GROMACS .gro file of C-alpha atoms in nm:
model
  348
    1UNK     CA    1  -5.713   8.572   4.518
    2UNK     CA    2  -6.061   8.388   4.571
    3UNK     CA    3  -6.012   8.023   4.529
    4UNK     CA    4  -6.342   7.768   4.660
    5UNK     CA    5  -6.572   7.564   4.469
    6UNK     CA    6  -6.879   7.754   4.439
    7UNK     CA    7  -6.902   7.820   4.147
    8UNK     CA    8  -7.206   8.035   3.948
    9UNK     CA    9  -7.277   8.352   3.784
   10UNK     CA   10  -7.109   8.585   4.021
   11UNK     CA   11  -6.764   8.348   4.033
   12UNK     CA   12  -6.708   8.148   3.681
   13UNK     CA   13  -6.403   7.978   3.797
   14UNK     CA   14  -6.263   7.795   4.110
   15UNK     CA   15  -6.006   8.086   4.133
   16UNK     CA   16  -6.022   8.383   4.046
   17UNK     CA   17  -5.698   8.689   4.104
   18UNK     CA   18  -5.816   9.076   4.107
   19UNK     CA   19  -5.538   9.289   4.052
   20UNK     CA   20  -5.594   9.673   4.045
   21UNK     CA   21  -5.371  10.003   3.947
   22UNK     CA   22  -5.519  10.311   4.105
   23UNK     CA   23  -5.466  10.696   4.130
   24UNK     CA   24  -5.648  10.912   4.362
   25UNK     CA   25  -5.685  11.297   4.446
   26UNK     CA   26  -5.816  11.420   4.771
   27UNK     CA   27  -5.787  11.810   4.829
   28UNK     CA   28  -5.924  11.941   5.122
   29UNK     CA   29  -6.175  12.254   5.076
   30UNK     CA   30  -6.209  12.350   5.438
   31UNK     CA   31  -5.995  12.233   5.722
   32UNK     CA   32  -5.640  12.137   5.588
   33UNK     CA   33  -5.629  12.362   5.274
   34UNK     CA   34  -5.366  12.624   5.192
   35UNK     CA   35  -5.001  12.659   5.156
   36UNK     CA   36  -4.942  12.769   5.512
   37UNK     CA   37  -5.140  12.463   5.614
   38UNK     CA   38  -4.950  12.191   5.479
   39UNK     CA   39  -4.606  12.373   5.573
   40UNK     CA   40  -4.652  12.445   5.893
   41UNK     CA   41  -4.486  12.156   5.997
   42UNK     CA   42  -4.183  12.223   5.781
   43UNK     CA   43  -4.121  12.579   5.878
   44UNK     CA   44  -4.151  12.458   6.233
   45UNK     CA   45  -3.864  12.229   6.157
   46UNK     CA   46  -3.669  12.452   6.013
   47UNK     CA   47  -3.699  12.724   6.299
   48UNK     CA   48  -3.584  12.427   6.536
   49UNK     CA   49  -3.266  12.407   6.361
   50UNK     CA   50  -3.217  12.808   6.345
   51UNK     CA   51  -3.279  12.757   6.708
   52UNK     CA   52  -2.986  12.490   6.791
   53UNK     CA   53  -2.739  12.688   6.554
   54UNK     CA   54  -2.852  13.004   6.762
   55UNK     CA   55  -2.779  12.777   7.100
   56UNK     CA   56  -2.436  12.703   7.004
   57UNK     CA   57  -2.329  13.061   6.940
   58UNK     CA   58  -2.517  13.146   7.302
   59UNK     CA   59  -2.256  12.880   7.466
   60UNK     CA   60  -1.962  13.027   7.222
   61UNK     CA   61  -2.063  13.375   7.291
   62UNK     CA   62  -2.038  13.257   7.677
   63UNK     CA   63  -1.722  13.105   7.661
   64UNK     CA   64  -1.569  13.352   7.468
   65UNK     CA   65  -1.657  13.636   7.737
   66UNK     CA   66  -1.555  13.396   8.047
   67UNK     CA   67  -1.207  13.367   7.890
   68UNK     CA   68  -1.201  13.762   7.842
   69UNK     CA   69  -1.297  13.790   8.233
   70UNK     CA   70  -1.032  13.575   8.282
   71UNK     CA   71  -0.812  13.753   8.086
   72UNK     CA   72  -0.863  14.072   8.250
   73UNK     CA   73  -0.883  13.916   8.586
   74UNK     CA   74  -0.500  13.825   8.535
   75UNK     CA   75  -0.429  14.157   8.406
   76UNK     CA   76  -0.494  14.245   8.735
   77UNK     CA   77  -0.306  14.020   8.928
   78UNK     CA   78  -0.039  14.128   8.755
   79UNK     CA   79  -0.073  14.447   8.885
   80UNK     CA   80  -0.149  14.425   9.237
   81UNK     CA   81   0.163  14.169   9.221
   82UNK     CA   82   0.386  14.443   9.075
   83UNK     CA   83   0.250  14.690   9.361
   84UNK     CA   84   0.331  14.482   9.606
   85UNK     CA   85   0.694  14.468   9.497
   86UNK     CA   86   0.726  14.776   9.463
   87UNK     CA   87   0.593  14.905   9.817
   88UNK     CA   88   0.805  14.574   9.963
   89UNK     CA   89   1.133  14.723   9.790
   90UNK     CA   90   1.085  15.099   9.903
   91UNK     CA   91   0.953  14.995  10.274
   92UNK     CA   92   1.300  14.816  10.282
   93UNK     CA   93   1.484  15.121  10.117
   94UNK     CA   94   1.285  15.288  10.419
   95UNK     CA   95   1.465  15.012  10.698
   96UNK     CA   96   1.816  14.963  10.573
   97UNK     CA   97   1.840  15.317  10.576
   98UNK     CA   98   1.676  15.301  10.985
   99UNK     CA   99   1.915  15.023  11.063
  100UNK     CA  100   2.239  15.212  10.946
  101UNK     CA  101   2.100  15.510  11.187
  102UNK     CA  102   2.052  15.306  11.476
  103UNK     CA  103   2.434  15.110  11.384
  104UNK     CA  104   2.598  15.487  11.373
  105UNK     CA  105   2.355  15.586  11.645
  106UNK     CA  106   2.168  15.833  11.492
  107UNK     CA  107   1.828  15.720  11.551
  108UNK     CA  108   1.664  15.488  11.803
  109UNK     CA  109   1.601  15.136  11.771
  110UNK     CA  110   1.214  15.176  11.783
  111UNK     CA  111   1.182  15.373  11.438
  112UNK     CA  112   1.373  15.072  11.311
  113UNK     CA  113   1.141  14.819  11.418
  114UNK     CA  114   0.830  14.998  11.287
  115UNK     CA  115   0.982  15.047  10.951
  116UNK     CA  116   1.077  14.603  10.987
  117UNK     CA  117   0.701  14.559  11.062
  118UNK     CA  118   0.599  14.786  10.722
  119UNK     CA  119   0.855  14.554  10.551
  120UNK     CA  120   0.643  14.263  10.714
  121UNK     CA  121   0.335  14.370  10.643
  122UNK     CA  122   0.406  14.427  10.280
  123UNK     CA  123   0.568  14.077  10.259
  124UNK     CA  124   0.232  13.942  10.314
  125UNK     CA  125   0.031  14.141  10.080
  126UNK     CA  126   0.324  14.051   9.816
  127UNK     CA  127   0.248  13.674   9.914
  128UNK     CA  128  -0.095  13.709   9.862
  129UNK     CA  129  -0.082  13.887   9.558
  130UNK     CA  130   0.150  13.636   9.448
  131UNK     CA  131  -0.110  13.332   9.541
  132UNK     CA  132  -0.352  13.578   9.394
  133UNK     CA  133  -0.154  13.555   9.041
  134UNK     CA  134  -0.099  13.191   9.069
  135UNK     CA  135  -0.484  13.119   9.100
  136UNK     CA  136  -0.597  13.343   8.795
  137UNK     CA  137  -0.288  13.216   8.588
  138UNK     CA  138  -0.431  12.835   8.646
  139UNK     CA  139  -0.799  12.992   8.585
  140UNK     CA  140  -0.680  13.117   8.278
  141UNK     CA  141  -0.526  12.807   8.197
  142UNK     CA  142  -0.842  12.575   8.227
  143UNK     CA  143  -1.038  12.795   8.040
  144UNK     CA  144  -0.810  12.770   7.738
  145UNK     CA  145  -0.790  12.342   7.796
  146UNK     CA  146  -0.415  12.436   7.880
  147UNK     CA  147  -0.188  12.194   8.103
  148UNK     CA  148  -0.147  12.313   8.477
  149UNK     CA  149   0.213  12.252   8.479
  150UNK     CA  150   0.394  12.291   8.152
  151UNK     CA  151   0.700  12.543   8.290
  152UNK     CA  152   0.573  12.840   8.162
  153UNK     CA  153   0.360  13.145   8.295
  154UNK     CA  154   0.085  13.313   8.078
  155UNK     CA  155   0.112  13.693   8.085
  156UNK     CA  156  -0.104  13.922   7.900
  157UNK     CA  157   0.028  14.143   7.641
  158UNK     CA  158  -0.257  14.403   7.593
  159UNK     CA  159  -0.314  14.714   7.817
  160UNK     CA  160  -0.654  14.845   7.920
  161UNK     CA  161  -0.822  15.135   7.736
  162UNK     CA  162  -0.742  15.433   7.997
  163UNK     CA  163  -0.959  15.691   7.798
  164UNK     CA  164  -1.298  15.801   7.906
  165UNK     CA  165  -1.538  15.585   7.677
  166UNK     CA  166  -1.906  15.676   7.584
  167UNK     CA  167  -2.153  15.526   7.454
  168UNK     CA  168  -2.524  15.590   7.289
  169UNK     CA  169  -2.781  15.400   7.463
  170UNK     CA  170  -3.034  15.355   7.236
  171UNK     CA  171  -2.796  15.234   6.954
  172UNK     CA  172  -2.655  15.020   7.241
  173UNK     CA  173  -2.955  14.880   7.344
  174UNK     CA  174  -3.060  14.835   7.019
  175UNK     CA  175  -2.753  14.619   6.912
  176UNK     CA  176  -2.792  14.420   7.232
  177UNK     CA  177  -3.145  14.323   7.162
  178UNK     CA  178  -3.084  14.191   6.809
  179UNK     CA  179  -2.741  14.057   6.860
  180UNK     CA  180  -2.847  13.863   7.197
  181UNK     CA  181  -2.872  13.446   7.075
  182UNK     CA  182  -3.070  13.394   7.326
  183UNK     CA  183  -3.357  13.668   7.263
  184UNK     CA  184  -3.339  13.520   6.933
  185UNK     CA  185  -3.402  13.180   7.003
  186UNK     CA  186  -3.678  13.338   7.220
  187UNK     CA  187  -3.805  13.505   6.917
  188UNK     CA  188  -3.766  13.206   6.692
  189UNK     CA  189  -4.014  13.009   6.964
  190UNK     CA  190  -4.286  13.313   6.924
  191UNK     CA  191  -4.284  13.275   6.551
  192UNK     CA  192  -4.356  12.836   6.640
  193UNK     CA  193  -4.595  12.932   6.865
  194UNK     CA  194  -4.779  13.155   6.644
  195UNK     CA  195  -4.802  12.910   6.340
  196UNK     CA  196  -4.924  12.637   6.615
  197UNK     CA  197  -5.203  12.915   6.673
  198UNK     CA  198  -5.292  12.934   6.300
  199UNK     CA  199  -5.279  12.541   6.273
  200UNK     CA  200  -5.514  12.516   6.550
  201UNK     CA  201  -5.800  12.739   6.414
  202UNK     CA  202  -5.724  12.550   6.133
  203UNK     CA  203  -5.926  12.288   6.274
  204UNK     CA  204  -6.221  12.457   6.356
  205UNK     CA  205  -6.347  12.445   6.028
  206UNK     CA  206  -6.530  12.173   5.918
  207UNK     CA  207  -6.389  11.876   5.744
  208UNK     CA  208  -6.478  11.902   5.312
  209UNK     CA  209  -6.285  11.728   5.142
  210UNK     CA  210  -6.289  11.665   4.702
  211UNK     CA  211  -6.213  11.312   4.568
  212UNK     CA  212  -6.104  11.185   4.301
  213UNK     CA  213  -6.033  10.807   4.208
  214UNK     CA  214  -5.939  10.709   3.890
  215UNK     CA  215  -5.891  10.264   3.884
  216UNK     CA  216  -5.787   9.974   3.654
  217UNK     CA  217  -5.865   9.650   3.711
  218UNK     CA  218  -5.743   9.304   3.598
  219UNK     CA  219  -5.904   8.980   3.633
  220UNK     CA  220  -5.780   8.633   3.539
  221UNK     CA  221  -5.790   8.282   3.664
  222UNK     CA  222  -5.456   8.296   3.687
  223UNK     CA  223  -5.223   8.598   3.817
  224UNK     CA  224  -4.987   8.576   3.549
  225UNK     CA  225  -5.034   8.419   3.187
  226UNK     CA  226  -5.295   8.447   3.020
  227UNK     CA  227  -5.178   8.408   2.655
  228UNK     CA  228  -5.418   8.618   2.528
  229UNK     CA  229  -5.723   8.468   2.684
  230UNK     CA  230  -6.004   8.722   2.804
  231UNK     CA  231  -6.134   8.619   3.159
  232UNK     CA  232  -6.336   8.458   3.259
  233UNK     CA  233  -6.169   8.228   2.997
  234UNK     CA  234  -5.961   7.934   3.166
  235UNK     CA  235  -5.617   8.002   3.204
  236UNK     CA  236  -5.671   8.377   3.168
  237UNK     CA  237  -5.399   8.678   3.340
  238UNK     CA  238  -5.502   8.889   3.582
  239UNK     CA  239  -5.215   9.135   3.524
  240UNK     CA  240  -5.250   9.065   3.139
  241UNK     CA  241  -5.593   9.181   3.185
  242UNK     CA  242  -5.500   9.467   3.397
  243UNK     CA  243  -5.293   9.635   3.122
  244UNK     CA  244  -5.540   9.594   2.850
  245UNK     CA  245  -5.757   9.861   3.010
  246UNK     CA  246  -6.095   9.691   2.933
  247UNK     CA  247  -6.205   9.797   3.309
  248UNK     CA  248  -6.175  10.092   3.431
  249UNK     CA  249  -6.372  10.244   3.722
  250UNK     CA  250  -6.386  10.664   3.756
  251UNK     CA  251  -6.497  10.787   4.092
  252UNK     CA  252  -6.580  11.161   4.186
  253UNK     CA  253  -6.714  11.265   4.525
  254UNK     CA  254  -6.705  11.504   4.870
  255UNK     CA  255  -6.654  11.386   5.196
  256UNK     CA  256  -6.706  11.596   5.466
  257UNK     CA  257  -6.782  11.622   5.887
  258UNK     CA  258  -6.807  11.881   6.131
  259UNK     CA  259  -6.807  11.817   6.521
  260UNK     CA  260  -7.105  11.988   6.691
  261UNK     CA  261  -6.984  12.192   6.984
  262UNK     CA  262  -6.570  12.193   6.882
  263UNK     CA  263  -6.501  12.136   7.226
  264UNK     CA  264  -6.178  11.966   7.149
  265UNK     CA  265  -6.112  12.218   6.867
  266UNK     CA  266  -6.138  12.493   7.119
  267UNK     CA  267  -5.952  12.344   7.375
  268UNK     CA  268  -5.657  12.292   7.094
  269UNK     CA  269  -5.686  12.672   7.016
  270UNK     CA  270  -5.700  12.809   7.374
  271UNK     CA  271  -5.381  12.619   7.433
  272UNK     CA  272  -5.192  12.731   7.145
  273UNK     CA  273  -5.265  13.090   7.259
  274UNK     CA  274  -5.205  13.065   7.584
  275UNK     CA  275  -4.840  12.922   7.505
  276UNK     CA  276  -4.801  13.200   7.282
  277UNK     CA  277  -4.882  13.442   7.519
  278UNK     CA  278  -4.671  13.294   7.759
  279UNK     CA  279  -4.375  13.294   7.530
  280UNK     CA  280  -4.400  13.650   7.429
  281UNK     CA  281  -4.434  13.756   7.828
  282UNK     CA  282  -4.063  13.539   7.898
  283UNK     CA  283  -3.952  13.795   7.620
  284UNK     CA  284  -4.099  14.119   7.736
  285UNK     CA  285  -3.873  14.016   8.066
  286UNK     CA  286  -3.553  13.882   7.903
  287UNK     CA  287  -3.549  14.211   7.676
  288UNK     CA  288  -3.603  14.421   8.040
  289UNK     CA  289  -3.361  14.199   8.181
  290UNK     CA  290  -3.108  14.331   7.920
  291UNK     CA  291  -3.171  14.669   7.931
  292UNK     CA  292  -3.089  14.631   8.328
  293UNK     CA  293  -2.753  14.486   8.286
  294UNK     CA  294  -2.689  14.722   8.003
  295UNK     CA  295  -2.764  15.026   8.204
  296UNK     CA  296  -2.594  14.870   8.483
  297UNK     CA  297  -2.290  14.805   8.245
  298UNK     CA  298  -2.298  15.218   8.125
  299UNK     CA  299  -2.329  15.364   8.477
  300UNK     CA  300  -2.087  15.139   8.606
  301UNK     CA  301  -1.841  15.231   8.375
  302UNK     CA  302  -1.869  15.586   8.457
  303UNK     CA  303  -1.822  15.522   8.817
  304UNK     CA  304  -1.449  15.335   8.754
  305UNK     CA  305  -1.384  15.565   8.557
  306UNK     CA  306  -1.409  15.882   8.772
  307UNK     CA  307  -1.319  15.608   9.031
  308UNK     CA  308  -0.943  15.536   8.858
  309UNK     CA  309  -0.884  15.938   8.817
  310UNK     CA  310  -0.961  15.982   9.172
  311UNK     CA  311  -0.710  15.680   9.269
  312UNK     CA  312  -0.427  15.825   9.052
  313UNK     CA  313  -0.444  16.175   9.160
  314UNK     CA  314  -0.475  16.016   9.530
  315UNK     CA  315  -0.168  15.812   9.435
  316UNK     CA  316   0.050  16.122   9.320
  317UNK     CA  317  -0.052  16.329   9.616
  318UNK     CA  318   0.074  16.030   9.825
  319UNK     CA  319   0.393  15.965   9.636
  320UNK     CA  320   0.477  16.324   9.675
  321UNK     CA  321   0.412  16.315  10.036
  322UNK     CA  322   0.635  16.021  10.077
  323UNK     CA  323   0.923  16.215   9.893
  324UNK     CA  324   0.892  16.506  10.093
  325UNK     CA  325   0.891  16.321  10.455
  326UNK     CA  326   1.180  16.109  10.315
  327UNK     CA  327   1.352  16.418  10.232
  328UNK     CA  328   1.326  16.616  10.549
  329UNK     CA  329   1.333  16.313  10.789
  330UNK     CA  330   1.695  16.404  10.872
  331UNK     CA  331   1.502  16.748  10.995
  332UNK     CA  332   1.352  16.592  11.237
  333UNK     CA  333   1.013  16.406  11.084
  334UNK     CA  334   0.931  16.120  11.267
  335UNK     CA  335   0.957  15.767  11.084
  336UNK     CA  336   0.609  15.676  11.142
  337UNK     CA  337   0.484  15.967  10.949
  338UNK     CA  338   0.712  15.870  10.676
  339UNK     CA  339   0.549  15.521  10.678
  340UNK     CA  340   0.236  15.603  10.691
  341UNK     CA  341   0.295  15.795  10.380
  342UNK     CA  342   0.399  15.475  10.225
  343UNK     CA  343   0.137  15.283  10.350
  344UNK     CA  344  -0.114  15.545  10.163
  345UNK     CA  345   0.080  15.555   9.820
  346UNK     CA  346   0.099  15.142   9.849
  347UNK     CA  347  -0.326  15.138   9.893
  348UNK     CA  348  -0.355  15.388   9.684
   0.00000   0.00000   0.00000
């Protein structure tokens, strides 16, 4: 609205209201054109919420494994407990059988003592294994957000896989390094970095741009009204004026720039490569770091193995020793070979 008192050929009235409808059309010819362009920003997005999906199955994936540790780990307990029962039980077997000797006077009171001590000594592995149990039950227990003291005892149900397992390592390591979250998410930030590269030599081109402006106008000496009158009548519309399309205004044109030297444009691209090549060197050691636990994992897993088949054959060689001294100690075997032969089946 112009409204003053100078009045003359450019302003016929006192006041005067302009009011204008518009549409205009600027494509970009150089920097800023293309599809890939104008969604780079959108693509980005989207790959930042692939990425915090892919998080939250790295922290599930975690937790899920911990509680299978767990799991495992009181599988265990459980069966260094039961050992220790069982050596406690036959080391007494071992006494009462010394202490009815020495009460009928067939053996001295020193074989009777050592065999007490075994009991001892395997009353204190049996407490520790029992302390042992309690700690990875209550483990197991705050992993699964159970209460600490609800009058019951969690015991697992499944049993180990005792057969020799193999597996194919590069199928294995293939499986690891496309089913890992976090090599994914890894990935997923290569792919951002690499459209940020794009964007950025993007801008070294110079700035072109088409435009088009298409414009009505309305003028009146009044914004509303107008009854008809055509400015600059008295008491004409502005907006009446507007909508009978008697002024229109077409515009077509370039506009365009270009910044001599690009030294900021550089700078921009030199950046975006150097995080990209950045990001794809924290994956070439992430993918190596997998490959290392993975062939840790497989050797490993050989070594218990043949490890466990050595320990049971030990252990039978050991229980049969302990039968046989038990058997001939009335012929004369001394007691302490006997319990060492209990001591070895109990370790082993």
């Amino acid at each position: 609205n112009s409204n003053n008192n100078v009045l003359g050929a450019t302003q016929p009235l006192e006041s005067s209201y302009t009011a204008s409808l518009e549409l205009e059309v600027n494509q970009p010819l150089l920097r800023g054109r293309g599809v890939a362009t104008n969604r780079a920003p959108i693509i980005i997005a989207r790959i930042g919420g692939d990425q915090t999906v892919a998080n939250t199955e790295f922290f599930l994936q975690n937790m899920l494994t911990q509680i299978e540790i767990s799991y495992w780990q009181l599988y265990n307990a459980y069966r260094r407990f039961e050992v220790a029962k069982e050596s406690v039980d036959n080391a007494l077997k071992t006494y009462n059988i010394e202490l009815d000797s020495v009460e009928i006077g067939g053996a001295n009171r020193a074989g009777a003592a050592r065999a007490a001590e075994q009991v001892q000594e395997f009353n204190g592995q049996l407490n520790l294994a029992y302390g042992e149990l309690q700690l990875q039950e209550a483990n197991m227990r705050f992993m699964l957000g159970l209460s600490a003291s609800d009058g019951q005892f969690i015991r697992p149900i499944d049993q180990p896989v005792t057969t020799e397992m193999s597996f194919d390592w590069y199928e294995t390591l293939s499986e690891a390094l496309m089913s890992r979250p976090n090599l994914r998410i890894k990935r997923w930030e290569i792919k951002k970095k690499e459209i940020g590269v794009n964007y950025a030599k993007n801008g070294l081109l110079g700035q072109l741009n088409f435009v088009f402006l298409y414009r009505f106008l309305g003028l009146g000496d009044e914004l509303f009204g107008g009854n008809g009158v055509d400015f600059p009548g008295a008491d004409s519309g502005a907006i009446d004026n507007l909508f009978q399309g008697d002024s229109q205004e077409i515009q077509l044109g370039l506009t365009g720039g270009y910044s001599i030297g690009q030294r900021r444009e550089m700078l921009n691209v030199r950046n975006a490569q150097l995080k990209l090549a950045r990001e794809r060197a924290r994956l070439e050691d992430m993918e190596l770091n997998v490959a290392h636990e993975l062939d840790n994992a497989i050797k490993g897993l050989e070594v218990h193995y043949n490890q466990a088949r050595i320990k049971a054959r030990q252990w039978l060689y050991a229980h049969e020793a302990v039968r046989v001294y038990e058997d001939q100690k009335n012929q004369g075997i001394d007691i302490t070979t006997v319990l060492e032969a209990q001591r070895a089946e109990a370790n082993a």
